[in-house]
Amino acid sequence: MPILKHALAFSLVLFFLQQTLFAQEEEKQPRDSCVWCHLENEEEPEEPAHAMQEDIHAENGLSCVDCHGGDAGLGFDEDEEAAMDPAKGYIGAPEKKDIPRFCARCHSDPGYMRRFNPRVATDQYDRYKTSVHGQLLLRGDEKVAACTDCHGAHGVLSFKDPRSPVYALNIPATCGKCHADREYMAGYRVAKDVVEEYKKGVHGITLLEKGDQAAPACNDCHGNHGAVPPGIPAIGFVCGQCHLNNSELFAESPHKQAFAEEELPECETCHDNHAIEHPTDAMLGTGEESICMDCHEEGSDGYRIAEVLYAKIDSLKLRLSAADSLLQVARKAGMEVSEPLYQLNEANQFLIQGRTMIHSLSEGKVDSLTARGIGLAIEAYEQGLQAIDELQFRRKGLAVSLVFILLLALGLYLKIREIDSRTVFREEEVRV
Amino acid sequence: MQKSKHTHASTGSDDSRKSACNRVVAWLDARFHLEGLRTFFAHKQVPMHKHSIWYYLGGISLFFFVIQVTTGVLLLFYYRPSAESAFESVQFIMTDVHFGWLIRSVHSWSANLMVLSVFLHLFSVFFLRAYRAPRELTWVSGVLMLFLVMGFGFSGYLLPWNELAFFATKVGTEIVAVVPVIGKPLMIFLRGGEDVTGATLTRFFAIHVAVLPMLFIALLGFHLLMVQLQGMSIPPGVVKKQRRIKMMPFFPNFLLRDLLGWVVALGCLVAIAALFPWELGVKADPFAPAPAGIRPEWYFVFMFETLKYIPAKVGFIDGEVLGILGFGLVAFLLLCVPFLYEKTGGRSARLFAALGIVALIFMLVMTAISYLGGLG
């Protein structure tokens, strides 16, 4: 009887083992006939099936049929057509002109999108239709970018993923796929060197070379789905998104009206648009590098203001530089000058504020800032002078002290010699 | 005539000064029985031989200690031991207090010179085998004082509450935690909590100005007493060559030489302190990332560097634990040197000298490696 019990137990174990192994075998087979067929059938491209493994849609539980329709539960028995039956909603791959609408079925549906992320935007399609890309596509130009050209078709990644073509650091390259291709862009009125120019500019260097994502990529100024060139009236607002103070000061300045009358783009006229150079003080004033001189002639009011503003900024800079050099000399000599150096930092803040205030073109406002900076720089310089005086005093004090110490040592040495000459040094027997 | 008059007058004033002095001595003598002490010093002799120069290192170390106590007390007038005001108070000492910069600079430089002279004193005593019987306890008290001096250095380094000191203390106290069983509680005791905070600063301050000085002065008193009782040791090598050795009276000949050494040391100290004032750095910010190049004070660097090169695991023991236990063992063996020497009946003199040289070279090489940027 015990043998029977053991045999029964053994068969039960075998049965469960077999069941488990069989189940695992089954797990290995794809349940989705689209994936199965695209991987197994040599005539079908494998790439979409592979790419979908990391796709954000797949991560959120969506599969091929959610976009392309059909029934992925059918079609395993070489009956592909059963899975791709239009009666089952199969629509296959959309044509280029239909792609935006294809994606918008879900992405423009707030009710549906809320299931995945309540804060996700659902106005991309509406914006796209207003963009130059969207307008041209609607007119039948299939060379322009649709959703998949920027985001990819299968294997779409979150914009936060560094591998995504729409990740901040990758955007210039993504836009550049078309906009940097002169041949491809022939026939369009846009400039063909925008990406090259952007890379040379302060924004491009900050984003692409320094990796600082606070710097704008193409979409930050042009918009992403509703991408358009900002145009002359709007450029000030575009730059003002980040450069708020400069933009507000400019709006209050006499330049605002003058630029409007001359139909000059606000910021771009002085700073350029894509190849924006790091601004220097030499751009101000009346020197060779001055951009004020592009419009203002000698003897004009503008010429005089440019000269005055430059002088104020330059004067503060010189004071700062003189104080800093002096304090550095004192610091290197071991003097404790952290307080005046801190004060100099504060004065430097006034220089930064003064440079921003240039956009107001107000002599009084610039002066109120530079004068405070100059006051602090003078105080720091005076403390530097005191530190140098103190250093000289210490050196002299040291020299005098050393003379006394030396004399004392000399006196002691002579005394030792004198005493030694009078001393009878005994000899003692020592033992190991 | 005038000259003889003058001579006569000055002799008179000398006589009156001498008698006043004698009266003070007699007054003190009646109360403190100084006669014995006077006789002792009058008869105290110091051997003169080619290694006599090393006898001065103890005196130089003592001189630096006196400087430390004096300048330390002066710094106490202005220093405030809290995380909020320690840095600012040292800054105030350096900028607003008259000669505060000099006092602080002398304190910092003298601390380092004291460590240097104590190390030199230890090695000279070791290589001249001055620790032999009956001077075992003089050696033991000296080694204990060396440990205390290192403790003074470690605790004092944090007191200005600057960035480098803060992070060096953090690393230093983390190493303490590695010691098995008692390490973690010891680290918490030293830090006054899990992290280096204001509580650590007040603790280190108390240790620096109260605990360590008390222990040090007791040991110093004992050490000096033993030196006076037993006199200077004559190196065995010298005794072997010379049966008779010339002796120098301690008072005033040797004492004046000591004094000359101190005056020279004072001159060097003042010159270094004035020409290279000790930097204050920037205030410690516990939330800032640790700056690059954190390194303890130079006399701990050889240990710090050694710990870096011990593999993470040596057999089943953690590399760092092994390193710390190793240094603990070396410290213990250092204390036991005279007893180990006696146990071998003095036959291991060459082995001891060789070990001393190896240790010295090891310390110098590890320190140099650290300052030259590590082994790649």
Coordinates of C-alpha atoms in Angstrom, one line a residue, chain A:
Chain A
M1 CA 0.0 0.0 0.0
P2 CA 2.7 2.5 0.8
I3 CA 4.3 1.8 -2.6
L4 CA 0.9 2.7 -4.2
K5 CA 0.8 5.9 -2.2
H6 CA 4.3 6.9 -3.4
A7 CA 3.5 6.0 -7.0
L8 CA 0.4 8.2 -6.9
A9 CA 2.3 11.1 -5.4
F10 CA 5.1 10.7 -8.0
S11 CA 2.5 10.8 -10.8
L12 CA 0.9 13.9 -9.4
V13 CA 4.2 15.7 -9.2
L14 CA 5.0 14.6 -12.8
F15 CA 1.6 15.9 -13.9
F16 CA 2.1 19.3 -12.4
L17 CA 5.6 19.6 -13.7
Q18 CA 4.4 18.7 -17.2
Q19 CA 1.6 21.2 -16.9
T20 CA 3.9 24.0 -15.8
L21 CA 6.5 23.3 -18.5
F22 CA 3.8 23.2 -21.2
A23 CA 2.4 26.4 -19.9
Q24 CA 5.9 28.0 -20.2
E25 CA 6.2 26.7 -23.8
E26 CA 2.9 28.4 -24.6
E27 CA 4.1 31.7 -23.0
K28 CA 7.0 31.8 -25.4
Q29 CA 4.6 31.9 -28.4
P30 CA 3.4 35.5 -29.1
R31 CA -0.3 35.9 -28.4
D32 CA -0.4 38.8 -30.9
S33 CA -0.6 37.5 -34.4
C34 CA 0.7 40.8 -35.8
V35 CA 3.9 40.4 -33.8
W36 CA 4.1 36.7 -34.5
C37 CA 3.7 37.2 -38.2
H38 CA 6.1 40.1 -38.5
L39 CA 8.7 38.1 -36.7
E40 CA 8.2 34.7 -38.4
N41 CA 7.1 35.7 -42.0
E42 CA 10.1 36.7 -44.0
E43 CA 8.0 38.8 -46.3
E44 CA 6.9 41.1 -43.5
P45 CA 9.3 43.7 -42.0
E46 CA 10.5 42.7 -38.6
E47 CA 11.4 46.3 -37.5
P48 CA 8.0 47.4 -36.3
A49 CA 7.7 44.3 -34.0
H50 CA 11.1 44.9 -32.5
A51 CA 10.6 48.6 -32.1
M52 CA 7.3 48.2 -30.4
Q53 CA 9.1 46.4 -27.5
E54 CA 10.2 49.8 -26.2
D55 CA 7.4 51.9 -27.5
I56 CA 5.6 54.2 -25.0
H57 CA 2.2 52.9 -26.4
A58 CA 3.2 49.3 -25.7
E59 CA 4.4 50.4 -22.2
N60 CA 0.9 51.7 -21.6
G61 CA -0.8 48.4 -22.6
L62 CA -1.6 49.3 -26.2
S63 CA -0.9 46.9 -29.1
C64 CA -0.8 47.0 -32.9
V65 CA -4.5 46.7 -33.3
D66 CA -5.2 49.8 -31.1
C67 CA -3.8 51.9 -34.0
H68 CA -4.0 49.7 -37.1
G69 CA -7.2 47.8 -36.2
G70 CA -7.9 44.1 -37.1
D71 CA -7.9 41.2 -34.7
A72 CA -4.6 40.0 -33.4
G73 CA -6.2 36.9 -31.9
L74 CA -6.7 35.5 -35.4
G75 CA -4.2 34.7 -38.1
F76 CA -1.9 32.2 -36.5
D77 CA -2.8 29.4 -38.9
E78 CA -1.4 31.0 -42.0
D79 CA -4.7 32.8 -42.4
E80 CA -3.3 36.3 -42.3
E81 CA -6.3 37.8 -43.9
A82 CA -8.5 36.8 -41.0
A83 CA -6.4 39.1 -38.7
M84 CA -6.3 42.0 -41.2
D85 CA -10.0 41.9 -42.1
P86 CA -11.4 45.4 -42.8
A87 CA -14.6 44.2 -41.3
K88 CA -12.7 43.8 -38.0
G89 CA -11.6 47.5 -38.3
Y90 CA -8.3 46.9 -40.0
I91 CA -7.0 50.0 -41.6
G92 CA -3.3 49.1 -42.0
A93 CA -0.5 51.7 -42.3
P94 CA -1.9 55.2 -42.9
E95 CA -0.7 57.3 -45.9
K96 CA 1.5 60.3 -45.1
K97 CA -1.3 62.9 -45.5
D98 CA -3.5 60.9 -43.1
I99 CA -0.9 60.4 -40.3
P100 CA -1.8 63.5 -38.2
R101 CA -5.5 62.5 -38.2
F102 CA -4.5 58.9 -37.5
C103 CA -2.6 59.8 -34.4
A104 CA -5.2 62.5 -33.4
R105 CA -7.9 59.8 -33.0
C106 CA -6.6 59.2 -29.6
H107 CA -4.3 62.2 -28.9
S108 CA -7.1 64.7 -29.5
D109 CA -9.5 62.8 -27.3
P110 CA -9.1 64.2 -23.7
G111 CA -11.4 61.6 -22.3
Y112 CA -9.4 58.8 -23.7
M113 CA -6.0 60.3 -23.0
R114 CA -6.9 61.0 -19.4
R115 CA -6.7 57.3 -18.7
F116 CA -3.0 57.4 -19.3
N117 CA -2.0 60.8 -18.1
P118 CA -4.6 63.4 -16.9
R119 CA -2.2 66.3 -17.6
V120 CA -1.3 65.3 -21.2
A121 CA -1.9 67.9 -23.9
T122 CA -4.6 67.0 -26.5
D123 CA -4.3 70.1 -28.7
Q124 CA -1.4 68.8 -30.8
Y125 CA -3.5 68.2 -33.9
D126 CA -5.3 71.6 -33.7
R127 CA -1.9 73.3 -33.3
Y128 CA -0.4 71.2 -36.1
K129 CA -3.1 72.3 -38.5
T130 CA -2.0 75.9 -37.8
S131 CA 1.7 75.2 -38.4
V132 CA 3.5 75.6 -41.7
H133 CA 4.0 71.9 -41.7
G134 CA 0.3 71.2 -41.2
Q135 CA -0.8 73.8 -43.7
L136 CA 1.4 72.4 -46.4
L137 CA 0.4 68.9 -45.7
L138 CA -3.2 69.8 -46.0
R139 CA -2.4 71.3 -49.4
G140 CA -0.9 67.9 -50.4
D141 CA 2.8 68.6 -49.8
E142 CA 4.0 65.3 -48.4
K143 CA 7.6 66.4 -47.9
V144 CA 6.7 68.3 -44.7
A145 CA 7.0 66.8 -41.3
A146 CA 4.1 64.9 -39.9
C147 CA 3.9 63.2 -36.4
T148 CA 6.1 60.2 -37.3
D149 CA 8.8 62.3 -38.9
C150 CA 9.8 63.7 -35.6
H151 CA 8.5 61.1 -33.1
G152 CA 9.1 57.9 -35.1
A153 CA 6.4 55.5 -36.1
H154 CA 7.0 52.4 -34.0
G155 CA 9.3 52.7 -31.0
V156 CA 8.0 56.1 -30.0
L157 CA 9.7 57.2 -26.8
S158 CA 8.8 59.8 -24.2
F159 CA 10.2 63.2 -24.8
K160 CA 12.0 62.8 -21.5
D161 CA 13.9 59.8 -22.8
P162 CA 17.4 60.9 -23.9
R163 CA 17.1 58.4 -26.8
S164 CA 14.0 60.1 -28.1
P165 CA 14.4 62.3 -31.2
V166 CA 12.3 65.0 -29.5
Y167 CA 14.5 65.0 -26.3
A168 CA 15.7 68.6 -25.8
L169 CA 19.3 67.8 -26.7
N170 CA 18.2 65.9 -29.9
I171 CA 15.7 68.5 -31.2
P172 CA 18.2 70.5 -33.4
A173 CA 19.3 67.3 -35.1
T174 CA 15.7 66.1 -35.6
C175 CA 14.6 69.5 -37.1
G176 CA 17.9 69.5 -39.0
K177 CA 17.1 66.2 -40.8
C178 CA 15.1 68.4 -43.2
H179 CA 16.0 72.0 -42.3
A180 CA 19.8 71.4 -42.7
D181 CA 19.3 69.5 -46.0
R182 CA 19.7 72.2 -48.7
E183 CA 18.6 69.9 -51.4
Y184 CA 15.5 68.7 -49.6
M185 CA 14.6 72.2 -48.6
A186 CA 15.1 73.7 -52.1
G187 CA 11.9 75.2 -53.2
Y188 CA 10.9 76.4 -49.7
R189 CA 11.3 80.0 -48.7
V190 CA 12.9 79.3 -45.3
A191 CA 16.7 79.8 -44.7
K192 CA 18.7 76.7 -45.3
D193 CA 21.5 77.4 -42.8
V194 CA 19.3 77.8 -39.6
V195 CA 20.7 74.7 -37.9
E196 CA 24.3 75.6 -38.6
E197 CA 23.7 79.1 -37.5
Y198 CA 21.9 77.9 -34.3
K199 CA 24.8 75.7 -33.4
K200 CA 27.2 78.6 -33.6
G201 CA 25.0 80.8 -31.5
V202 CA 25.0 81.1 -27.7
H203 CA 21.8 79.0 -27.4
G204 CA 23.2 76.2 -29.5
I205 CA 26.5 76.2 -27.6
T206 CA 24.8 76.2 -24.3
L207 CA 22.4 73.4 -25.2
L208 CA 24.5 71.2 -27.3
E209 CA 28.1 71.7 -26.0
K210 CA 27.3 72.4 -22.4
G211 CA 24.3 70.2 -22.2
D212 CA 22.3 72.9 -20.3
Q213 CA 18.7 72.1 -21.1
A214 CA 17.6 75.6 -19.8
A215 CA 18.8 76.9 -23.2
P216 CA 16.2 76.9 -25.9
A217 CA 16.1 74.4 -28.8
C218 CA 14.2 75.1 -32.0
N219 CA 10.7 74.3 -30.6
D220 CA 11.1 76.7 -27.6
C221 CA 11.0 79.7 -30.0
H222 CA 9.0 78.3 -32.9
G223 CA 6.6 76.1 -31.1
N224 CA 6.6 72.4 -31.6
H225 CA 3.3 71.2 -33.1
G226 CA 2.3 74.6 -34.1
A227 CA 5.7 75.5 -35.6
V228 CA 5.9 78.8 -37.4
P229 CA 8.5 81.5 -37.8
P230 CA 7.6 84.1 -35.1
G231 CA 7.5 87.0 -37.6
I232 CA 8.5 90.6 -36.9
P233 CA 5.7 91.6 -34.5
A234 CA 6.0 88.5 -32.3
I235 CA 9.8 88.1 -31.9
G236 CA 10.0 90.3 -28.9
F237 CA 7.4 88.1 -27.1
V238 CA 9.2 84.9 -28.1
C239 CA 12.6 86.1 -26.6
G240 CA 10.7 87.7 -23.7
Q241 CA 9.5 84.2 -22.6
C242 CA 13.0 83.8 -21.0
H243 CA 14.5 87.3 -21.2
L244 CA 11.6 88.9 -19.4
N245 CA 13.4 91.9 -18.0
N246 CA 15.1 92.8 -21.3
S247 CA 11.8 92.5 -23.1
E248 CA 9.9 94.7 -20.6
L249 CA 12.6 97.3 -20.6
F250 CA 12.7 97.4 -24.4
A251 CA 8.9 97.8 -24.5
E252 CA 9.2 101.0 -22.4
S253 CA 12.2 102.3 -24.4
P254 CA 12.1 104.7 -27.4
H255 CA 13.3 101.8 -29.5
K256 CA 9.9 100.1 -29.3
Q257 CA 8.2 102.7 -31.5
A258 CA 11.2 103.3 -33.7
F259 CA 11.6 99.6 -34.5
A260 CA 7.9 99.3 -35.2
E261 CA 8.0 102.3 -37.6
E262 CA 11.0 100.9 -39.4
E263 CA 9.5 97.3 -39.4
L264 CA 12.6 96.0 -37.7
P265 CA 12.3 92.8 -35.7
E266 CA 12.9 93.8 -32.0
C267 CA 15.6 91.6 -30.5
E268 CA 16.9 90.2 -33.7
T269 CA 18.0 93.5 -35.1
C270 CA 20.8 93.8 -32.6
H271 CA 21.3 90.2 -31.5
D272 CA 20.5 88.2 -34.6
N273 CA 18.1 85.2 -34.6
H274 CA 19.8 81.9 -34.8
A275 CA 23.5 82.8 -34.6
I276 CA 23.1 84.8 -31.5
E277 CA 26.5 85.8 -30.2
H278 CA 27.3 86.2 -26.5
P279 CA 26.6 89.9 -25.9
T280 CA 29.6 92.0 -25.2
D281 CA 30.0 95.6 -23.9
A282 CA 31.7 96.4 -27.2
M283 CA 28.3 96.0 -28.9
L284 CA 27.4 99.2 -27.1
G285 CA 29.0 102.6 -27.5
T286 CA 30.6 104.0 -30.7
G287 CA 33.5 101.7 -31.4
E288 CA 34.1 99.4 -34.3
E289 CA 32.1 96.5 -32.9
S290 CA 29.2 98.8 -31.8
I291 CA 25.9 97.7 -33.3
C292 CA 24.3 101.1 -32.2
M293 CA 26.4 102.6 -35.1
D294 CA 24.5 100.5 -37.6
C295 CA 21.6 102.9 -37.2
H296 CA 22.8 106.0 -35.4
E297 CA 25.1 108.6 -37.0
E298 CA 27.7 110.7 -35.3
G299 CA 26.2 113.8 -33.7
S300 CA 22.7 112.2 -33.3
D301 CA 21.0 111.7 -30.0
G302 CA 21.3 108.0 -30.4
Y303 CA 25.1 108.3 -30.8
R304 CA 25.3 110.4 -27.7
I305 CA 23.3 108.0 -25.6
A306 CA 25.3 105.0 -26.9
E307 CA 28.4 106.8 -25.8
V308 CA 27.1 107.7 -22.4
L309 CA 25.7 104.3 -21.6
Y310 CA 28.9 102.6 -22.7
A311 CA 31.0 105.0 -20.5
K312 CA 28.8 104.1 -17.4
I313 CA 29.1 100.4 -17.9
D314 CA 32.8 100.6 -18.7
S315 CA 33.5 102.8 -15.7
L316 CA 32.0 100.2 -13.3
K317 CA 33.9 97.4 -15.1
L318 CA 37.2 99.3 -14.6
R319 CA 36.5 99.9 -10.9
L320 CA 35.5 96.2 -10.4
S321 CA 38.6 95.0 -12.2
A322 CA 40.9 97.3 -10.3
A323 CA 39.4 96.3 -6.9
D324 CA 39.5 92.6 -7.8
S325 CA 43.2 92.7 -8.9
L326 CA 44.2 94.5 -5.7
L327 CA 42.2 92.1 -3.5
Q328 CA 43.6 89.1 -5.3
V329 CA 47.2 90.4 -4.6
A330 CA 46.3 90.8 -0.9
R331 CA 44.6 87.3 -0.8
K332 CA 47.5 85.6 -2.4
A333 CA 49.8 87.2 0.2
G334 CA 47.6 85.5 2.8
M335 CA 45.5 88.5 3.9
E336 CA 41.9 87.7 4.9
V337 CA 39.9 89.7 2.3
S338 CA 36.8 87.5 2.0
E339 CA 34.5 90.4 3.1
P340 CA 35.5 92.9 0.4
L341 CA 35.6 90.1 -2.2
Y342 CA 32.0 89.4 -1.2
Q343 CA 31.2 93.1 -1.5
L344 CA 32.7 93.0 -5.0
N345 CA 30.3 90.2 -5.9
E346 CA 27.5 92.5 -4.9
A347 CA 29.0 95.2 -7.1
N348 CA 29.2 92.7 -9.9
Q349 CA 25.4 92.2 -9.6
F350 CA 24.9 95.9 -10.3
L351 CA 27.0 95.5 -13.5
I352 CA 24.7 92.6 -14.6
Q353 CA 21.6 94.7 -13.8
G354 CA 23.1 97.7 -15.5
R355 CA 23.8 95.7 -18.7
T356 CA 20.1 94.6 -18.7
M357 CA 19.0 98.2 -18.0
I358 CA 20.7 99.2 -21.3
H359 CA 17.6 98.0 -23.0
S360 CA 15.6 100.9 -21.4
L361 CA 18.1 103.4 -23.0
S362 CA 17.5 105.5 -19.9
E363 CA 20.7 107.2 -18.8
G364 CA 19.2 107.9 -15.3
K365 CA 18.2 104.3 -14.7
V366 CA 21.5 102.9 -15.9
D367 CA 23.4 105.4 -13.8
S368 CA 21.4 104.6 -10.6
L369 CA 22.7 101.0 -10.9
T370 CA 26.2 101.6 -12.0
A371 CA 26.7 104.4 -9.4
R372 CA 25.8 101.9 -6.6
G373 CA 28.1 99.3 -8.1
I374 CA 30.9 101.9 -8.4
G375 CA 30.3 102.9 -4.7
L376 CA 30.7 99.3 -3.6
A377 CA 33.8 98.7 -5.8
I378 CA 35.5 101.8 -4.4
E379 CA 34.8 100.6 -0.8
A380 CA 36.2 97.2 -1.7
Y381 CA 39.2 98.8 -3.4
E382 CA 39.9 100.9 -0.2
Q383 CA 39.7 97.7 1.9
G384 CA 42.2 96.2 -0.6
L385 CA 44.5 99.2 0.0
Q386 CA 44.2 98.8 3.7
A387 CA 45.0 95.1 3.4
I388 CA 48.1 95.9 1.3
D389 CA 49.1 98.6 3.9
E390 CA 48.6 96.0 6.7
L391 CA 50.7 93.5 4.7
Q392 CA 53.5 96.1 4.5
F393 CA 53.2 96.8 8.3
R394 CA 53.3 93.0 9.0
R395 CA 56.5 92.6 6.9
K396 CA 58.2 95.5 8.6
G397 CA 57.0 94.3 12.0
L398 CA 58.4 90.9 11.1
A399 CA 61.7 92.3 10.1
V400 CA 62.1 94.3 13.3
S401 CA 61.0 91.3 15.4
L402 CA 63.5 89.1 13.6
V403 CA 66.3 91.6 14.3
F404 CA 65.5 91.5 18.1
I405 CA 65.2 87.7 18.0
L406 CA 68.5 87.5 16.1
L407 CA 70.2 89.8 18.6
L408 CA 68.9 87.7 21.5
A409 CA 70.1 84.5 19.9
L410 CA 73.5 86.1 19.2
G411 CA 73.7 87.3 22.9
L412 CA 72.8 83.8 24.1
Y413 CA 75.4 82.3 21.8
L414 CA 78.1 84.6 23.1
K415 CA 77.0 84.0 26.7
I416 CA 77.2 80.2 26.1
R417 CA 80.7 80.6 24.7
E418 CA 81.7 82.8 27.6
I419 CA 80.3 80.4 30.2
D420 CA 81.8 77.3 28.4
S421 CA 85.2 79.0 28.5
R422 CA 84.9 79.2 32.3
T423 CA 83.4 75.7 32.8
V424 CA 85.5 72.7 33.6
F425 CA 83.9 69.8 31.8
R426 CA 84.2 66.7 33.9
E427 CA 84.7 63.3 32.4
E428 CA 82.7 60.4 33.8
E429 CA 83.1 56.7 33.4
V430 CA 80.1 55.1 31.8
R431 CA 79.0 51.5 31.7
V432 CA 77.1 49.7 29.0

